[in-house]
Amino acid sequence: MSTPVLEISRSAFRADLDAVRARLGESRLLLVMKDDAYGHGIGWAVPEAESAGVDWFGSYDIPSALRIRPLTTGRVYAWATSSTDEVEAALNADVELGVGSADYLADVIAAAERLGIGAGVHLKIDTGLHRNGFRPEQWREAIETSLAAQRRGLIRVVGVWSHLAEASDEEDDAAQRVFRGAVHELEQAGGAPEVLHLTASAAAWWRPELRGTLSRVGAFCYGIRSAGGPQPDGLTLISRLIATVDAVDDGEVRLGIGSFHGLPSILSGVEVGTPGGPRRIIRIDGDRTLLEPWPGARKGDRVTVFGPGRDGEQDATALAERIGSVGEEILTRLTPEVRRVLID
Ligand SMILES: *Cc1c(COP(=O)(O)O)cnc(C)c1O
């Protein structure tokens, strides 16, 4: 059986980073690298992004941030509420932390005191998503605790941040008002955060008025468009999933990829790019996928399951839309058995 390959283009990644940074203008880019750089691999992506001028990297969890740390001299940020052991490891490695609850703030301050290392902290205000974050009624106390610890040299309040629902412009506008109020309150109390960050890919791109001085962008930097949205101008999906024909028989083409590789089995009916043009997937089994044939189909032919569209294939987001999901989930589901191959 053949092995499927995720072919990843370094030059497409650099071009997307350039396009995102041009679009962001004054707002600085924090490149989001959660889920192993959205399935593409932190190991090459951090140095590549750094050589393209990116100097701020973000991951959800601290273990991923610790993998990023030795690959860059830039700043590294992790926002998941984490265990004491992880917090100590983060402080030792100069990883900045997102903090959105009183308990976690107390943990971070205590760890900084134990280790004698000042922690860079980004305070999260809950602007309506209710996914972690200090509620507005808890904000005053969060500010007082943080600034008291800052005066003792235990933490530095580096940033204020929140996450938008991106469900409607009205809700995002309301979230921004809550956000601005929280920043104002911190500044009134004597805080001077270096960065303010509210937007991820879609809002940072389409709603410049919502951007703070920093933008946390993941999907668009890898060319992954939003579900239900257009491909942003100048961005290209940086990877294509290629499978090889293992057999042709009974009017069906058998591909060496299946649900065991992370391809959702309910994607039957999707069109993929073949040497004979777009063809439909008939069925996805564990270790194989059956396709409609094309004239002259033979063993060894390469088929593009998704990609930037050059071979008649659809993009990862189009596959995700079939199953009510988002493009990055198609990528991050791919198992390690899918070989990652870097091209220029
Ligand atoms: C995933 C994530 C991002 C990046 O979102 P994209 O839509 O991929 O740009 C930004 N901020 C937070 C908190 C996230 O979890």
XYZ file of C-alpha atoms and ligand atoms in Angstrom:
359
model
C 0.000 0.000 0.000
C 1.189 3.512 -0.768
C 1.660 6.191 1.880
C -0.280 9.441 1.656
C 1.735 12.639 1.732
C 0.964 16.133 2.984
C 3.106 18.276 0.711
C 3.856 21.632 2.331
C 5.207 24.666 0.500
C 7.678 26.857 2.395
C 7.397 29.634 -0.179
C 3.593 29.644 0.038
C 3.890 29.924 3.840
C 6.298 32.861 3.550
C 4.029 34.558 0.997
C 0.994 34.115 3.260
C 2.917 35.534 6.225
C 3.912 38.545 4.117
C 0.329 39.070 2.954
C -1.054 38.797 6.497
C 1.531 41.219 7.867
C 0.866 43.689 5.053
C -2.852 43.481 5.773
C -2.348 43.961 9.531
C -0.468 47.215 9.006
C 0.395 48.667 12.405
C -0.934 45.678 14.319
C 1.860 43.251 15.086
C 1.486 39.566 14.166
C 1.449 36.852 16.805
C 1.614 33.660 14.749
C -0.659 31.020 16.270
C 0.886 27.547 16.133
C -1.526 25.404 18.094
C -2.033 21.749 17.080
C 1.525 21.503 15.765
C 1.192 24.515 13.477
C -2.275 23.425 12.327
C -0.944 19.991 11.394
C 2.023 21.287 9.384
C 4.756 20.874 12.001
C 6.274 23.355 14.458
C 9.828 22.143 13.817
C 10.278 23.751 10.405
C 7.511 26.371 10.628
C 9.015 28.388 13.496
C 12.430 28.964 11.851
C 10.756 29.590 8.499
C 8.426 32.201 10.014
C 11.271 33.774 11.958
C 13.327 34.133 8.782
C 10.273 35.822 7.235
C 10.311 38.365 10.081
C 7.788 36.919 12.547
C 8.928 37.618 16.113
C 5.987 36.555 18.250
C 4.640 33.009 18.458
C 1.635 31.626 20.275
C 0.414 28.216 21.274
C -2.528 27.079 23.346
C -0.645 24.827 25.767
C 2.676 25.252 27.566
C 4.255 21.963 26.314
C 3.874 23.252 22.738
C 5.303 26.630 23.756
C 8.313 24.801 25.206
C 8.821 23.099 21.833
C 8.697 26.479 20.105
C 11.069 28.158 22.578
C 14.426 26.681 21.427
C 13.556 27.362 17.790
C 13.341 31.140 18.067
C 14.719 34.186 19.829
C 11.279 35.801 19.491
C 8.554 36.003 22.098
C 6.466 32.973 22.953
C 3.004 33.065 24.464
C 0.780 30.269 25.833
C -2.773 30.948 26.948
C -4.147 27.683 28.362
C -4.767 27.598 32.102
C -2.073 25.102 33.114
C -0.712 23.066 36.004
C 1.828 24.452 38.475
C 4.593 22.275 36.988
C 3.889 23.658 33.546
C 3.769 27.232 34.813
C 7.195 26.813 36.423
C 8.587 25.335 33.208
C 7.128 28.270 31.271
C 8.723 30.843 33.593
C 12.085 29.090 33.362
C 11.843 29.239 29.562
C 10.654 32.864 29.337
C 7.229 31.923 27.980
C 4.560 34.575 28.563
C 1.236 33.428 29.970
C -2.399 34.231 29.303
C -4.292 34.496 32.593
C -8.073 34.576 32.884
C -8.987 33.538 36.418
C -8.155 34.574 39.978
C -6.950 31.067 40.858
C -4.582 30.885 37.936
C -3.319 34.419 38.595
C -2.518 33.379 42.172
C -0.699 30.248 40.872
C 1.393 32.264 38.447
C 2.315 34.861 41.095
C 3.233 32.113 43.576
C 5.394 30.327 40.981
C 7.172 33.576 40.127
C 7.877 34.185 43.814
C 9.200 30.621 44.345
C 11.475 30.784 41.314
C 12.471 34.436 41.595
C 11.560 34.926 37.941
C 9.192 37.707 36.846
C 6.295 36.388 34.758
C 5.070 38.168 31.630
C 1.282 38.043 31.932
C -1.539 38.857 29.498
C -4.795 39.363 31.391
C -7.886 38.028 29.664
C -11.167 39.878 29.985
C -14.278 37.856 29.148
C -16.026 39.909 26.480
C -18.988 37.582 26.042
C -17.676 34.278 24.732
C -17.630 32.806 28.266
C -14.631 30.670 27.441
C -12.319 31.481 30.297
C -11.447 35.107 31.106
C -12.161 37.425 34.033
C -15.803 38.491 34.028
C -16.206 42.286 34.016
C -17.324 42.153 37.660
C -14.058 40.359 38.572
C -11.853 42.739 36.616
C -11.239 45.315 39.333
C -9.884 42.679 41.696
C -7.789 41.101 38.924
C -6.225 44.504 38.251
C -5.491 45.177 41.917
C -3.905 41.757 42.473
C -1.868 42.020 39.273
C -0.587 45.534 39.857
C 0.318 44.703 43.453
C 2.355 41.709 42.199
C 3.877 43.902 39.493
C 5.050 46.409 42.112
C 6.773 43.516 43.893
C 8.521 42.566 40.637
C 6.753 39.192 40.445
C 4.811 39.761 37.243
C 4.678 42.228 34.399
C 1.238 42.940 32.955
C 2.373 42.789 29.336
C -0.996 42.615 27.652
C -4.768 42.622 27.803
C -6.582 40.226 25.514
C -9.844 38.550 24.683
C -11.318 36.281 22.019
C -14.200 37.210 19.718
C -17.141 34.980 18.831
C -16.969 36.131 15.166
C -20.650 35.194 14.899
C -21.977 38.679 14.093
C -20.523 42.155 13.685
C -22.865 43.486 16.399
C -21.660 40.990 18.996
C -18.023 41.640 18.089
C -18.599 45.403 18.352
C -20.152 44.912 21.777
C -17.187 42.740 22.795
C -14.808 45.479 21.708
C -16.633 47.989 23.921
C -16.248 45.707 26.934
C -12.593 45.209 26.001
C -11.907 48.948 25.739
C -13.595 49.538 29.073
C -11.374 46.937 30.700
C -8.214 48.439 29.221
C -9.282 51.899 30.353
C -9.845 50.641 33.884
C -6.385 49.040 33.966
C -4.749 52.209 32.701
C -6.633 54.329 35.249
C -5.242 52.069 37.956
C -1.695 52.658 36.722
C -1.199 49.691 34.371
C 0.547 50.247 31.031
C 0.117 47.104 28.917
C 2.514 46.845 26.001
C 0.007 45.055 23.739
C -3.754 44.717 23.340
C -5.094 41.761 21.374
C -8.613 40.820 20.475
C -8.674 39.491 16.901
C -7.884 36.144 15.229
C -7.747 35.512 11.459
C -11.186 36.539 10.237
C -11.709 39.674 12.327
C -8.077 40.772 11.953
C -8.438 40.528 8.177
C -11.977 41.765 7.540
C -12.555 44.142 10.484
C -9.501 46.376 10.864
C -11.356 48.584 13.370
C -11.364 45.691 15.847
C -7.622 45.083 15.725
C -5.488 45.817 18.719
C -1.760 46.477 18.637
C -1.242 42.710 18.284
C -3.260 40.175 16.256
C -3.290 36.440 16.993
C -3.528 34.895 13.546
C -3.418 31.161 12.835
C -5.546 29.798 9.989
C -4.928 32.593 7.468
C -1.127 32.326 7.874
C -1.420 28.763 6.541
C -3.821 29.883 3.804
C -6.828 28.218 5.440
C -9.942 30.309 4.742
C -12.893 30.541 7.132
C -15.797 28.127 6.653
C -18.475 29.872 4.616
C -16.051 32.650 3.677
C -14.097 33.545 0.532
C -10.389 32.899 0.024
C -8.748 36.140 1.201
C -6.885 37.894 -1.610
C -3.233 36.960 -1.743
C -3.481 33.921 0.556
C -2.833 30.368 -0.686
C -3.351 27.097 1.150
C 0.231 26.021 1.929
C -0.365 22.262 1.795
C -1.882 19.597 -0.411
C -2.841 16.081 0.535
C -1.686 13.616 -2.085
C -2.690 9.955 -2.269
C -1.572 7.331 -4.761
C -3.673 4.902 -6.769
C -3.033 1.361 -5.483
C -5.335 -0.504 -7.872
C -7.911 -0.003 -10.601
C -10.577 -2.652 -10.921
C -14.274 -3.119 -11.596
C -14.643 0.468 -12.698
C -13.336 1.793 -9.383
C -10.063 3.410 -8.435
C -8.560 2.472 -5.074
C -6.479 5.101 -3.281
C -3.993 4.437 -0.489
C -5.632 6.698 2.073
C -8.559 6.175 4.401
C -10.170 7.081 7.688
C -7.214 5.519 9.548
C -5.153 8.412 8.160
C -7.603 10.906 9.609
C -9.761 11.445 6.532
C -13.376 11.682 7.777
C -15.282 8.725 6.282
C -18.360 10.884 5.710
C -16.586 12.815 2.956
C -17.914 10.497 0.248
C -19.291 12.510 -2.660
C -16.487 15.099 -2.459
C -14.594 15.748 -5.686
C -10.826 15.328 -5.686
C -8.221 16.270 -8.317
C -7.095 13.379 -10.567
C -4.997 13.214 -13.754
C -8.354 12.882 -15.567
C -9.898 15.923 -13.867
C -12.173 16.129 -10.827
C -13.674 12.796 -9.716
C -16.021 11.935 -6.880
C -15.176 9.886 -3.821
C -17.488 6.845 -3.737
C -16.538 5.516 -0.305
C -13.889 5.974 2.392
C -12.883 2.863 4.357
C -10.236 2.481 7.045
C -7.218 2.032 4.786
C -8.561 2.902 1.340
C -10.739 5.288 -0.607
C -12.739 4.320 -3.681
C -13.030 6.866 -6.462
C -14.874 7.229 -9.752
C -12.480 6.188 -12.522
C -11.090 8.284 -15.353
C -9.913 7.071 -18.745
C -6.445 5.578 -18.502
C -6.378 5.514 -14.673
C -3.592 3.294 -13.416
C -1.664 2.220 -10.369
C 0.804 4.902 -9.284
C -1.311 7.873 -10.435
C -1.300 10.738 -7.941
C -4.552 12.213 -6.702
C -4.891 15.512 -4.808
C -7.457 15.073 -2.039
C -7.336 18.753 -1.116
C -5.009 21.603 -1.920
C -4.802 25.132 -3.270
C -6.832 24.159 -6.353
C -4.230 23.829 -9.084
C -5.213 20.244 -9.974
C -8.968 20.686 -9.878
C -9.133 19.766 -6.197
C -11.025 21.657 -3.509
C -9.432 23.276 -0.482
C -9.414 21.886 3.053
C -12.195 24.263 4.088
C -14.468 22.982 1.300
C -14.077 19.459 2.712
C -14.750 20.777 6.206
C -17.893 22.579 5.038
C -19.335 19.201 3.988
C -19.216 18.056 7.591
C -20.057 21.343 9.313
C -16.501 21.930 10.478
C -13.563 24.267 9.843
C -10.597 23.804 7.502
C -7.990 23.440 10.211
C -9.815 20.401 11.579
C -9.309 18.530 8.295
C -5.572 19.252 8.614
C -5.117 18.600 12.315
C -6.938 15.247 12.098
C -4.329 13.844 9.700
C -2.330 11.203 11.588
C 1.469 10.913 11.755
C 1.196 8.112 9.153
C 0.572 10.869 6.608
C 4.122 11.780 5.668
C 4.863 15.517 5.810
C 7.061 16.540 2.888
C 8.447 20.064 2.618
C 8.972 21.621 -0.785
C 10.191 25.110 -1.551
C -7.021 29.440 17.630
C -6.937 30.747 18.270
C -6.533 31.867 17.533
C -6.250 31.807 16.058
O -7.465 31.620 15.370
P -7.460 31.588 13.783
O -8.898 31.736 13.415
O -6.898 30.263 13.395
O -6.627 32.702 13.321
C -6.403 33.067 18.204
N -6.662 33.172 19.504
C -7.067 32.130 20.248
C -7.331 32.316 21.692
C -7.231 30.871 19.656
O -7.628 29.843 20.386
